[in-house]
Amino acid sequence: MDSQLKPRILFTRDEIEAVVKRLAAEVSQDYQGKCPLLLGILKGSFVFMADLIRLLDFPLEVEFVKVSSYGRGRESSGKAKLVKGFSSPVKDRDVLIVEDILDTGLTTSVVSDYLREKKPASLKLCALTDKPSRRRIPVTADYLGFTLPDKFIVGYGLDWNQKFRNLPDICYLE
Ligand code: 5GP
Ligand code: MG
């Protein structure tokens, strides 16, 4: 592993906090009075999920799925499959996917396909970050935090070979 890789801050913890607050306000407007199922995609979304749900003051449930994307480091192979599902009922529920980053769109499209088969009442996507220049499958977030340049980011739950998830800021590696 490249031990010389240095994380440089792209978005500070204060900027992240402000954006998560804004997203929570948008989500609250749409789901107030409902009891949505928030579905995080492991592992990267766990920090974002933890901060987001604590700003939502209505009943909700949380589940996680895991998608393997066959690849280490920066590049995925272009294939993805669901490797951990969940047992909570989805039929007729309002489901909100919570994702750390939209890159090619493959991961979220695998999760959306899995959910649509279960016939949710509604299905939306909340993504903390988006790299639109990298998209291969047309996916758009209903709630979006930051738009990113084409840089590999770490921190705030996101990893490089399983490291750097604990950085409180969103960083890129140089
Ligand atoms: P996609 O399937 O949209 O190509 O990629 C989504 C997944 O790839 C994300 O959930 C994340 O795990 C990983 N990913 C994509 N871009 C980055 C990045 O810049 N940094 C990190 N740490 N993970 C990324
Ligand atoms: Mg992820």
Short mmCIF file of N, CA and C and ligand atoms in Angstrom, two decimals:
data_model
loop_
_atom_site.label_atom_id
_atom_site.label_comp_id
_atom_site.label_asym_id
_atom_site.label_seq_id
_atom_site.Cartn_x
_atom_site.Cartn_y
_atom_site.Cartn_z
N MET A 1 0.84 -1.20 0.00
CA MET A 1 0.00 0.00 0.00
C MET A 1 0.87 1.25 0.00
N ASP A 2 0.37 2.29 -0.66
CA ASP A 2 1.17 3.52 -0.76
C ASP A 2 1.13 4.25 0.59
N SER A 3 2.15 4.03 1.41
CA SER A 3 2.12 4.64 2.73
C SER A 3 2.46 6.13 2.66
N GLN A 4 2.95 6.60 1.47
CA GLN A 4 3.25 8.04 1.36
C GLN A 4 2.00 8.86 1.02
N LEU A 5 0.87 8.18 0.74
CA LEU A 5 -0.33 8.94 0.37
C LEU A 5 -0.75 9.86 1.51
N LYS A 6 -0.88 11.15 1.19
CA LYS A 6 -1.25 12.13 2.22
C LYS A 6 -2.66 12.64 1.97
N PRO A 7 -3.53 12.54 2.98
CA PRO A 7 -4.87 13.10 2.81
C PRO A 7 -4.84 14.63 2.88
N ARG A 8 -5.45 15.27 1.90
CA ARG A 8 -5.59 16.74 1.89
C ARG A 8 -7.07 17.08 1.96
N ILE A 9 -7.40 18.07 2.77
CA ILE A 9 -8.83 18.37 3.00
C ILE A 9 -9.49 18.96 1.75
N LEU A 10 -10.64 18.38 1.40
CA LEU A 10 -11.46 18.91 0.32
C LEU A 10 -12.68 19.63 0.91
N PHE A 11 -13.34 18.97 1.86
CA PHE A 11 -14.44 19.60 2.60
C PHE A 11 -14.20 19.39 4.09
N THR A 12 -14.26 20.47 4.84
CA THR A 12 -14.00 20.39 6.28
C THR A 12 -15.20 19.79 7.01
N ARG A 13 -14.95 19.39 8.26
CA ARG A 13 -16.03 18.83 9.08
C ARG A 13 -17.18 19.83 9.24
N ASP A 14 -16.85 21.14 9.29
CA ASP A 14 -17.91 22.15 9.43
C ASP A 14 -18.75 22.24 8.16
N GLU A 15 -18.07 22.16 7.01
CA GLU A 15 -18.82 22.17 5.74
C GLU A 15 -19.71 20.93 5.63
N ILE A 16 -19.18 19.81 6.07
CA ILE A 16 -19.98 18.57 6.02
C ILE A 16 -21.20 18.70 6.93
N GLU A 17 -20.97 19.24 8.11
CA GLU A 17 -22.08 19.38 9.07
C GLU A 17 -23.20 20.24 8.48
N ALA A 18 -22.81 21.33 7.83
CA ALA A 18 -23.81 22.24 7.24
C ALA A 18 -24.58 21.53 6.12
N VAL A 19 -23.88 20.75 5.32
CA VAL A 19 -24.54 20.06 4.21
C VAL A 19 -25.46 18.95 4.72
N VAL A 20 -25.02 18.23 5.76
CA VAL A 20 -25.88 17.17 6.31
C VAL A 20 -27.13 17.79 6.92
N LYS A 21 -26.99 18.95 7.54
CA LYS A 21 -28.17 19.66 8.07
C LYS A 21 -29.14 20.03 6.95
N ARG A 22 -28.59 20.54 5.86
CA ARG A 22 -29.44 20.92 4.72
C ARG A 22 -30.16 19.69 4.17
N LEU A 23 -29.44 18.57 4.04
CA LEU A 23 -30.06 17.35 3.53
C LEU A 23 -31.15 16.85 4.49
N ALA A 24 -30.87 16.92 5.79
CA ALA A 24 -31.85 16.47 6.78
C ALA A 24 -33.12 17.31 6.69
N ALA A 25 -32.96 18.61 6.42
CA ALA A 25 -34.13 19.48 6.30
C ALA A 25 -34.95 19.09 5.07
N GLU A 26 -34.27 18.80 3.96
CA GLU A 26 -34.97 18.40 2.73
C GLU A 26 -35.70 17.07 2.93
N VAL A 27 -35.02 16.12 3.55
CA VAL A 27 -35.61 14.80 3.80
C VAL A 27 -36.80 14.93 4.76
N SER A 28 -36.65 15.77 5.78
CA SER A 28 -37.73 15.96 6.76
C SER A 28 -39.00 16.48 6.11
N GLN A 29 -38.82 17.43 5.20
CA GLN A 29 -39.98 18.00 4.50
C GLN A 29 -40.79 16.93 3.80
N ASP A 30 -40.08 15.96 3.17
CA ASP A 30 -40.75 14.96 2.35
C ASP A 30 -41.26 13.76 3.14
N TYR A 31 -40.64 13.45 4.27
CA TYR A 31 -40.99 12.20 4.97
C TYR A 31 -41.69 12.43 6.31
N GLN A 32 -41.86 13.69 6.72
CA GLN A 32 -42.56 14.00 7.96
C GLN A 32 -43.92 13.30 7.93
N GLY A 33 -44.29 12.61 9.01
CA GLY A 33 -45.59 11.93 9.07
C GLY A 33 -45.58 10.54 8.45
N LYS A 34 -44.45 10.16 7.82
CA LYS A 34 -44.31 8.80 7.30
C LYS A 34 -43.31 8.06 8.21
N CYS A 35 -43.10 6.80 7.94
CA CYS A 35 -42.08 6.06 8.70
C CYS A 35 -41.17 5.36 7.70
N PRO A 36 -40.26 6.13 7.11
CA PRO A 36 -39.43 5.56 6.03
C PRO A 36 -38.40 4.55 6.54
N LEU A 37 -37.97 3.73 5.62
CA LEU A 37 -36.84 2.82 5.86
C LEU A 37 -35.62 3.45 5.20
N LEU A 38 -34.63 3.81 6.00
CA LEU A 38 -33.39 4.36 5.45
C LEU A 38 -32.41 3.20 5.26
N LEU A 39 -31.97 3.05 4.03
CA LEU A 39 -31.14 1.89 3.71
C LEU A 39 -29.73 2.35 3.32
N GLY A 40 -28.79 2.10 4.21
CA GLY A 40 -27.41 2.49 3.96
C GLY A 40 -26.67 1.43 3.18
N ILE A 41 -25.72 1.87 2.35
CA ILE A 41 -24.87 0.94 1.61
C ILE A 41 -23.51 0.87 2.30
N LEU A 42 -23.18 -0.31 2.82
CA LEU A 42 -21.93 -0.52 3.57
C LEU A 42 -20.73 -0.57 2.63
N LYS A 43 -19.51 -0.24 3.16
CA LYS A 43 -19.41 0.29 4.51
C LYS A 43 -19.47 1.82 4.53
N GLY A 44 -19.18 2.43 3.39
CA GLY A 44 -18.90 3.86 3.34
C GLY A 44 -19.96 4.78 3.93
N SER A 45 -21.23 4.37 3.92
CA SER A 45 -22.29 5.30 4.32
C SER A 45 -22.53 5.34 5.82
N PHE A 46 -21.79 4.54 6.60
CA PHE A 46 -22.20 4.41 8.01
C PHE A 46 -22.04 5.70 8.82
N VAL A 47 -21.03 6.50 8.51
CA VAL A 47 -20.83 7.75 9.26
C VAL A 47 -21.90 8.77 8.86
N PHE A 48 -22.12 8.90 7.57
CA PHE A 48 -23.16 9.81 7.05
C PHE A 48 -24.52 9.41 7.62
N MET A 49 -24.84 8.12 7.60
CA MET A 49 -26.12 7.65 8.13
C MET A 49 -26.27 8.04 9.60
N ALA A 50 -25.21 7.84 10.36
CA ALA A 50 -25.26 8.12 11.80
C ALA A 50 -25.53 9.60 12.05
N ASP A 51 -24.92 10.48 11.28
CA ASP A 51 -25.14 11.92 11.46
C ASP A 51 -26.52 12.32 10.94
N LEU A 52 -26.91 11.79 9.79
CA LEU A 52 -28.19 12.17 9.18
C LEU A 52 -29.38 11.81 10.08
N ILE A 53 -29.42 10.57 10.55
CA ILE A 53 -30.63 10.14 11.29
C ILE A 53 -30.79 10.90 12.60
N ARG A 54 -29.67 11.38 13.16
CA ARG A 54 -29.82 12.11 14.42
C ARG A 54 -30.35 13.52 14.22
N LEU A 55 -30.51 13.92 12.96
CA LEU A 55 -31.14 15.22 12.66
C LEU A 55 -32.58 15.03 12.18
N LEU A 56 -33.07 13.80 12.16
CA LEU A 56 -34.44 13.53 11.71
C LEU A 56 -35.29 13.21 12.94
N ASP A 57 -36.36 14.01 13.12
CA ASP A 57 -37.11 13.84 14.37
C ASP A 57 -38.49 13.23 14.13
N PHE A 58 -38.53 12.23 13.24
CA PHE A 58 -39.78 11.51 13.02
C PHE A 58 -39.43 10.01 13.01
N PRO A 59 -40.44 9.14 13.15
CA PRO A 59 -40.14 7.70 13.20
C PRO A 59 -39.52 7.21 11.90
N LEU A 60 -38.50 6.42 12.02
CA LEU A 60 -37.86 5.83 10.83
C LEU A 60 -37.18 4.53 11.25
N GLU A 61 -36.83 3.73 10.27
CA GLU A 61 -36.07 2.50 10.53
C GLU A 61 -34.79 2.54 9.69
N VAL A 62 -33.80 1.78 10.13
CA VAL A 62 -32.50 1.76 9.43
C VAL A 62 -32.12 0.32 9.09
N GLU A 63 -31.68 0.11 7.89
CA GLU A 63 -31.10 -1.18 7.48
C GLU A 63 -29.85 -0.89 6.64
N PHE A 64 -29.05 -1.91 6.45
CA PHE A 64 -27.86 -1.76 5.61
C PHE A 64 -27.76 -2.92 4.62
N VAL A 65 -27.25 -2.64 3.46
CA VAL A 65 -26.90 -3.69 2.50
C VAL A 65 -25.42 -3.53 2.17
N LYS A 66 -24.86 -4.59 1.61
CA LYS A 66 -23.46 -4.52 1.19
C LYS A 66 -23.39 -4.98 -0.26
N VAL A 67 -22.65 -4.22 -1.04
CA VAL A 67 -22.47 -4.54 -2.46
C VAL A 67 -20.98 -4.74 -2.69
N SER A 68 -20.61 -5.83 -3.34
CA SER A 68 -19.19 -6.00 -3.65
C SER A 68 -18.98 -5.55 -5.08
N SER A 69 -17.89 -4.82 -5.29
CA SER A 69 -17.70 -4.29 -6.64
C SER A 69 -16.45 -4.85 -7.30
N TYR A 70 -15.98 -6.01 -6.83
CA TYR A 70 -14.86 -6.69 -7.49
C TYR A 70 -13.72 -5.75 -7.84
N GLY A 71 -13.00 -5.32 -6.86
CA GLY A 71 -11.86 -4.48 -7.18
C GLY A 71 -11.36 -3.83 -5.91
N ARG A 72 -10.07 -3.61 -5.84
CA ARG A 72 -9.51 -2.91 -4.69
C ARG A 72 -8.99 -1.58 -5.18
N GLY A 73 -8.87 -0.65 -4.25
CA GLY A 73 -8.27 0.62 -4.61
C GLY A 73 -9.25 1.50 -5.34
N ARG A 74 -8.77 2.16 -6.34
CA ARG A 74 -9.55 3.22 -6.95
C ARG A 74 -10.50 2.75 -8.02
N GLU A 75 -10.17 1.67 -8.71
CA GLU A 75 -10.97 1.30 -9.87
C GLU A 75 -11.80 0.05 -9.60
N SER A 76 -13.10 0.11 -9.88
CA SER A 76 -13.89 -1.10 -9.80
C SER A 76 -13.89 -1.73 -11.19
N SER A 77 -14.28 -3.01 -11.24
CA SER A 77 -14.15 -3.76 -12.50
C SER A 77 -15.34 -3.54 -13.43
N GLY A 78 -16.36 -2.82 -12.95
CA GLY A 78 -17.53 -2.64 -13.79
C GLY A 78 -18.61 -3.68 -13.51
N LYS A 79 -18.38 -4.53 -12.51
CA LYS A 79 -19.41 -5.50 -12.11
C LYS A 79 -19.68 -5.29 -10.63
N ALA A 80 -20.93 -5.51 -10.23
CA ALA A 80 -21.24 -5.38 -8.81
C ALA A 80 -22.35 -6.34 -8.48
N LYS A 81 -22.31 -6.87 -7.25
CA LYS A 81 -23.45 -7.68 -6.82
C LYS A 81 -23.71 -7.49 -5.33
N LEU A 82 -24.97 -7.72 -4.97
CA LEU A 82 -25.38 -7.57 -3.58
C LEU A 82 -24.87 -8.76 -2.78
N VAL A 83 -24.09 -8.50 -1.73
CA VAL A 83 -23.57 -9.62 -0.94
C VAL A 83 -24.18 -9.70 0.45
N LYS A 84 -24.92 -8.68 0.87
CA LYS A 84 -25.66 -8.75 2.13
C LYS A 84 -26.97 -8.02 1.96
N GLY A 85 -28.07 -8.71 2.08
CA GLY A 85 -29.38 -8.09 2.02
C GLY A 85 -29.88 -7.81 3.43
N PHE A 86 -31.18 -7.74 3.62
CA PHE A 86 -31.74 -7.50 4.95
C PHE A 86 -33.15 -8.08 4.96
N SER A 87 -33.73 -8.22 6.17
CA SER A 87 -35.00 -8.93 6.27
C SER A 87 -36.22 -8.05 6.52
N SER A 88 -36.04 -6.77 6.86
CA SER A 88 -37.22 -5.91 7.09
C SER A 88 -38.08 -5.88 5.84
N PRO A 89 -39.42 -5.88 6.02
CA PRO A 89 -40.29 -5.80 4.85
C PRO A 89 -40.11 -4.49 4.09
N VAL A 90 -40.21 -4.55 2.79
CA VAL A 90 -40.05 -3.38 1.93
C VAL A 90 -41.36 -3.06 1.22
N LYS A 91 -42.19 -4.06 1.01
CA LYS A 91 -43.43 -3.87 0.25
C LYS A 91 -44.25 -2.74 0.87
N ASP A 92 -44.64 -1.79 0.02
CA ASP A 92 -45.46 -0.64 0.41
C ASP A 92 -44.78 0.32 1.41
N ARG A 93 -43.46 0.19 1.59
CA ARG A 93 -42.76 1.12 2.48
C ARG A 93 -42.12 2.23 1.65
N ASP A 94 -41.89 3.36 2.32
CA ASP A 94 -41.11 4.43 1.70
C ASP A 94 -39.65 4.16 2.01
N VAL A 95 -38.88 3.92 0.97
CA VAL A 95 -37.47 3.55 1.17
C VAL A 95 -36.56 4.66 0.64
N LEU A 96 -35.60 5.04 1.46
CA LEU A 96 -34.61 6.04 1.08
C LEU A 96 -33.22 5.41 1.15
N ILE A 97 -32.59 5.27 0.00
CA ILE A 97 -31.22 4.75 -0.04
C ILE A 97 -30.27 5.86 0.41
N VAL A 98 -29.35 5.53 1.30
CA VAL A 98 -28.38 6.50 1.81
C VAL A 98 -26.99 6.03 1.38
N GLU A 99 -26.35 6.85 0.52
CA GLU A 99 -25.08 6.42 -0.07
C GLU A 99 -24.01 7.49 0.15
N ASP A 100 -22.78 7.03 0.31
CA ASP A 100 -21.68 7.96 0.54
C ASP A 100 -21.29 8.70 -0.73
N ILE A 101 -21.23 7.96 -1.85
CA ILE A 101 -20.74 8.58 -3.09
C ILE A 101 -21.34 7.89 -4.30
N LEU A 102 -21.77 8.70 -5.26
CA LEU A 102 -22.22 8.18 -6.55
C LEU A 102 -21.06 8.35 -7.52
N ASP A 103 -20.63 7.23 -8.06
CA ASP A 103 -19.48 7.29 -8.96
C ASP A 103 -19.97 6.81 -10.33
N THR A 104 -19.72 5.56 -10.70
CA THR A 104 -20.24 5.08 -11.98
C THR A 104 -21.76 4.90 -11.96
N GLY A 105 -22.32 4.72 -10.75
CA GLY A 105 -23.77 4.50 -10.63
C GLY A 105 -24.12 3.03 -10.50
N LEU A 106 -23.12 2.18 -10.64
CA LEU A 106 -23.35 0.73 -10.63
C LEU A 106 -23.90 0.24 -9.29
N THR A 107 -23.28 0.66 -8.22
CA THR A 107 -23.68 0.19 -6.88
C THR A 107 -25.14 0.54 -6.60
N THR A 108 -25.49 1.81 -6.80
CA THR A 108 -26.87 2.20 -6.49
C THR A 108 -27.87 1.54 -7.44
N SER A 109 -27.46 1.27 -8.67
CA SER A 109 -28.41 0.63 -9.58
C SER A 109 -28.65 -0.83 -9.16
N VAL A 110 -27.62 -1.51 -8.64
CA VAL A 110 -27.80 -2.88 -8.12
C VAL A 110 -28.78 -2.87 -6.94
N VAL A 111 -28.59 -1.91 -6.05
CA VAL A 111 -29.46 -1.82 -4.86
C VAL A 111 -30.89 -1.44 -5.27
N SER A 112 -31.02 -0.50 -6.20
CA SER A 112 -32.37 -0.10 -6.64
C SER A 112 -33.10 -1.27 -7.29
N ASP A 113 -32.39 -2.06 -8.09
CA ASP A 113 -33.03 -3.22 -8.74
C ASP A 113 -33.51 -4.22 -7.70
N TYR A 114 -32.66 -4.47 -6.69
CA TYR A 114 -33.01 -5.40 -5.60
C TYR A 114 -34.27 -4.92 -4.87
N LEU A 115 -34.35 -3.59 -4.64
CA LEU A 115 -35.49 -3.05 -3.89
C LEU A 115 -36.76 -3.03 -4.73
N ARG A 116 -36.64 -2.67 -6.00
CA ARG A 116 -37.84 -2.55 -6.84
C ARG A 116 -38.59 -3.87 -6.93
N GLU A 117 -37.84 -4.98 -6.91
CA GLU A 117 -38.49 -6.30 -6.93
C GLU A 117 -39.37 -6.51 -5.71
N LYS A 118 -39.05 -5.81 -4.62
CA LYS A 118 -39.82 -5.96 -3.38
C LYS A 118 -40.98 -4.98 -3.29
N LYS A 119 -41.22 -4.21 -4.34
CA LYS A 119 -42.38 -3.32 -4.46
C LYS A 119 -42.54 -2.30 -3.31
N PRO A 120 -41.56 -1.42 -3.15
CA PRO A 120 -41.74 -0.34 -2.15
C PRO A 120 -42.80 0.66 -2.62
N ALA A 121 -43.38 1.41 -1.67
CA ALA A 121 -44.34 2.46 -2.04
C ALA A 121 -43.60 3.58 -2.77
N SER A 122 -42.40 3.89 -2.30
CA SER A 122 -41.58 4.90 -2.98
C SER A 122 -40.12 4.54 -2.77
N LEU A 123 -39.29 5.01 -3.69
CA LEU A 123 -37.85 4.72 -3.60
C LEU A 123 -37.08 5.96 -4.02
N LYS A 124 -36.29 6.50 -3.09
CA LYS A 124 -35.48 7.68 -3.41
C LYS A 124 -34.05 7.46 -2.96
N LEU A 125 -33.20 8.37 -3.41
CA LEU A 125 -31.77 8.23 -3.15
C LEU A 125 -31.21 9.52 -2.55
N CYS A 126 -30.53 9.36 -1.44
CA CYS A 126 -29.84 10.48 -0.80
C CYS A 126 -28.34 10.19 -0.83
N ALA A 127 -27.58 11.00 -1.55
CA ALA A 127 -26.14 10.76 -1.68
C ALA A 127 -25.38 11.95 -1.11
N LEU A 128 -24.41 11.66 -0.28
CA LEU A 128 -23.60 12.74 0.29
C LEU A 128 -22.75 13.42 -0.78
N THR A 129 -22.18 12.61 -1.68
CA THR A 129 -21.31 13.18 -2.72
C THR A 129 -21.60 12.54 -4.07
N ASP A 130 -21.22 13.23 -5.12
CA ASP A 130 -21.48 12.77 -6.49
C ASP A 130 -20.32 13.18 -7.39
N LYS A 131 -19.86 12.20 -8.19
CA LYS A 131 -18.84 12.49 -9.21
C LYS A 131 -19.50 12.29 -10.57
N PRO A 132 -20.27 13.26 -11.04
CA PRO A 132 -21.07 13.06 -12.27
C PRO A 132 -20.22 12.73 -13.50
N SER A 133 -18.97 13.19 -13.52
CA SER A 133 -18.12 12.96 -14.69
C SER A 133 -17.79 11.49 -14.89
N ARG A 134 -18.00 10.67 -13.85
CA ARG A 134 -17.63 9.25 -13.91
C ARG A 134 -18.81 8.32 -14.20
N ARG A 135 -20.00 8.91 -14.38
CA ARG A 135 -21.21 8.07 -14.46
C ARG A 135 -21.22 7.17 -15.68
N ARG A 136 -21.54 5.89 -15.49
CA ARG A 136 -21.74 4.95 -16.60
C ARG A 136 -23.18 4.49 -16.69
N ILE A 137 -23.88 4.52 -15.55
CA ILE A 137 -25.30 4.16 -15.53
C ILE A 137 -26.07 5.39 -15.08
N PRO A 138 -27.12 5.78 -15.80
CA PRO A 138 -27.81 7.02 -15.43
C PRO A 138 -28.54 6.90 -14.09
N VAL A 139 -27.98 7.51 -13.07
CA VAL A 139 -28.57 7.52 -11.73
C VAL A 139 -28.48 8.96 -11.24
N THR A 140 -29.56 9.50 -10.70
CA THR A 140 -29.46 10.83 -10.09
C THR A 140 -29.98 10.78 -8.67
N ALA A 141 -29.36 11.56 -7.81
CA ALA A 141 -29.77 11.60 -6.41
C ALA A 141 -30.96 12.53 -6.25
N ASP A 142 -31.92 12.14 -5.44
CA ASP A 142 -33.04 13.02 -5.09
C ASP A 142 -32.59 14.07 -4.08
N TYR A 143 -31.63 13.70 -3.26
CA TYR A 143 -31.05 14.62 -2.28
C TYR A 143 -29.54 14.49 -2.43
N LEU A 144 -28.87 15.61 -2.72
CA LEU A 144 -27.42 15.54 -2.97
C LEU A 144 -26.66 16.55 -2.12
N GLY A 145 -25.58 16.08 -1.51
CA GLY A 145 -24.71 16.95 -0.71
C GLY A 145 -23.73 17.70 -1.58
N PHE A 146 -22.58 17.12 -1.87
CA PHE A 146 -21.51 17.78 -2.60
C PHE A 146 -21.33 17.18 -4.00
N THR A 147 -21.05 18.04 -4.97
CA THR A 147 -20.59 17.55 -6.27
C THR A 147 -19.07 17.60 -6.25
N LEU A 148 -18.44 16.50 -6.68
CA LEU A 148 -16.99 16.35 -6.56
C LEU A 148 -16.30 16.46 -7.91
N PRO A 149 -15.06 16.91 -7.89
CA PRO A 149 -14.21 16.75 -9.08
C PRO A 149 -13.85 15.28 -9.19
N ASP A 150 -13.21 14.88 -10.29
CA ASP A 150 -12.82 13.48 -10.47
C ASP A 150 -11.56 13.18 -9.67
N LYS A 151 -11.73 13.14 -8.36
CA LYS A 151 -10.61 12.82 -7.45
C LYS A 151 -11.08 11.69 -6.55
N PHE A 152 -10.17 10.86 -6.10
CA PHE A 152 -10.50 9.79 -5.17
C PHE A 152 -10.52 10.36 -3.75
N ILE A 153 -11.67 10.24 -3.09
CA ILE A 153 -11.78 10.84 -1.76
C ILE A 153 -11.82 9.78 -0.66
N VAL A 154 -11.40 10.22 0.52
CA VAL A 154 -11.42 9.36 1.71
C VAL A 154 -11.90 10.19 2.89
N GLY A 155 -12.18 9.49 4.00
CA GLY A 155 -12.60 10.17 5.22
C GLY A 155 -14.11 10.19 5.36
N TYR A 156 -14.58 10.53 6.56
CA TYR A 156 -16.01 10.58 6.85
C TYR A 156 -16.68 9.26 6.40
N GLY A 157 -16.02 8.15 6.68
CA GLY A 157 -16.57 6.83 6.36
C GLY A 157 -15.97 6.19 5.12
N LEU A 158 -15.40 7.02 4.24
CA LEU A 158 -14.86 6.49 2.97
C LEU A 158 -13.42 6.04 3.13
N ASP A 159 -13.08 4.96 2.45
CA ASP A 159 -11.77 4.34 2.66
C ASP A 159 -10.88 4.36 1.42
N TRP A 160 -9.61 4.11 1.69
CA TRP A 160 -8.66 3.68 0.65
C TRP A 160 -8.08 2.38 1.19
N ASN A 161 -8.39 1.26 0.55
CA ASN A 161 -7.98 -0.05 1.08
C ASN A 161 -8.27 -0.20 2.57
N GLN A 162 -9.48 0.16 2.94
CA GLN A 162 -10.02 0.02 4.31
C GLN A 162 -9.46 1.04 5.31
N LYS A 163 -8.54 1.89 4.89
CA LYS A 163 -8.01 2.89 5.82
C LYS A 163 -8.67 4.25 5.58
N PHE A 164 -8.46 5.15 6.51
CA PHE A 164 -8.87 6.57 6.44
C PHE A 164 -10.36 6.81 6.71
N ARG A 165 -11.15 5.77 7.04
CA ARG A 165 -12.59 6.00 7.29
C ARG A 165 -12.82 6.92 8.47
N ASN A 166 -11.85 6.95 9.38
CA ASN A 166 -12.00 7.71 10.62
C ASN A 166 -11.66 9.18 10.50
N LEU A 167 -11.19 9.65 9.35
CA LEU A 167 -10.90 11.09 9.20
C LEU A 167 -12.21 11.86 9.28
N PRO A 168 -12.27 12.92 10.08
CA PRO A 168 -13.53 13.67 10.22
C PRO A 168 -13.84 14.57 9.03
N ASP A 169 -12.85 14.87 8.20
CA ASP A 169 -13.07 15.72 7.02
C ASP A 169 -13.10 14.84 5.77
N ILE A 170 -13.66 15.36 4.68
CA ILE A 170 -13.57 14.66 3.40
C ILE A 170 -12.28 15.12 2.73
N CYS A 171 -11.42 14.15 2.41
CA CYS A 171 -10.08 14.47 1.90
C CYS A 171 -9.86 13.78 0.56
N TYR A 172 -8.88 14.27 -0.18
CA TYR A 172 -8.40 13.52 -1.35
C TYR A 172 -6.97 13.12 -1.07
N LEU A 173 -6.50 12.12 -1.79
CA LEU A 173 -5.16 11.61 -1.53
C LEU A 173 -4.18 12.14 -2.58
N GLU A 174 -3.01 12.59 -2.10
CA GLU A 174 -1.96 12.97 -3.05
C GLU A 174 -0.71 12.17 -2.78
P1 5GP B 1 -20.17 3.22 -8.16
O1 5GP B 1 -20.76 1.85 -8.03
O2 5GP B 1 -21.19 4.33 -8.28
O3 5GP B 1 -19.11 3.29 -9.20
O4 5GP B 1 -19.35 3.48 -6.87
C1 5GP B 1 -19.92 3.61 -5.67
C2 5GP B 1 -19.01 3.04 -4.62
O5 5GP B 1 -17.62 3.04 -5.01
C3 5GP B 1 -19.12 3.93 -3.42
O6 5GP B 1 -20.13 3.44 -2.57
C4 5GP B 1 -17.75 3.83 -2.83
O7 5GP B 1 -17.73 2.73 -1.95
C5 5GP B 1 -16.83 3.55 -3.98
N1 5GP B 1 -16.19 4.80 -4.44
C6 5GP B 1 -16.41 5.46 -5.59
N2 5GP B 1 -15.67 6.57 -5.67
C7 5GP B 1 -14.95 6.61 -4.53
C8 5GP B 1 -14.00 7.53 -4.00
O8 5GP B 1 -13.64 8.57 -4.55
N3 5GP B 1 -13.49 7.22 -2.78
C9 5GP B 1 -13.85 6.10 -2.09
N4 5GP B 1 -13.28 5.91 -0.92
N5 5GP B 1 -14.75 5.22 -2.54
C10 5GP B 1 -15.29 5.48 -3.76
MG MG B 2 -20.03 2.69 -0.88
#
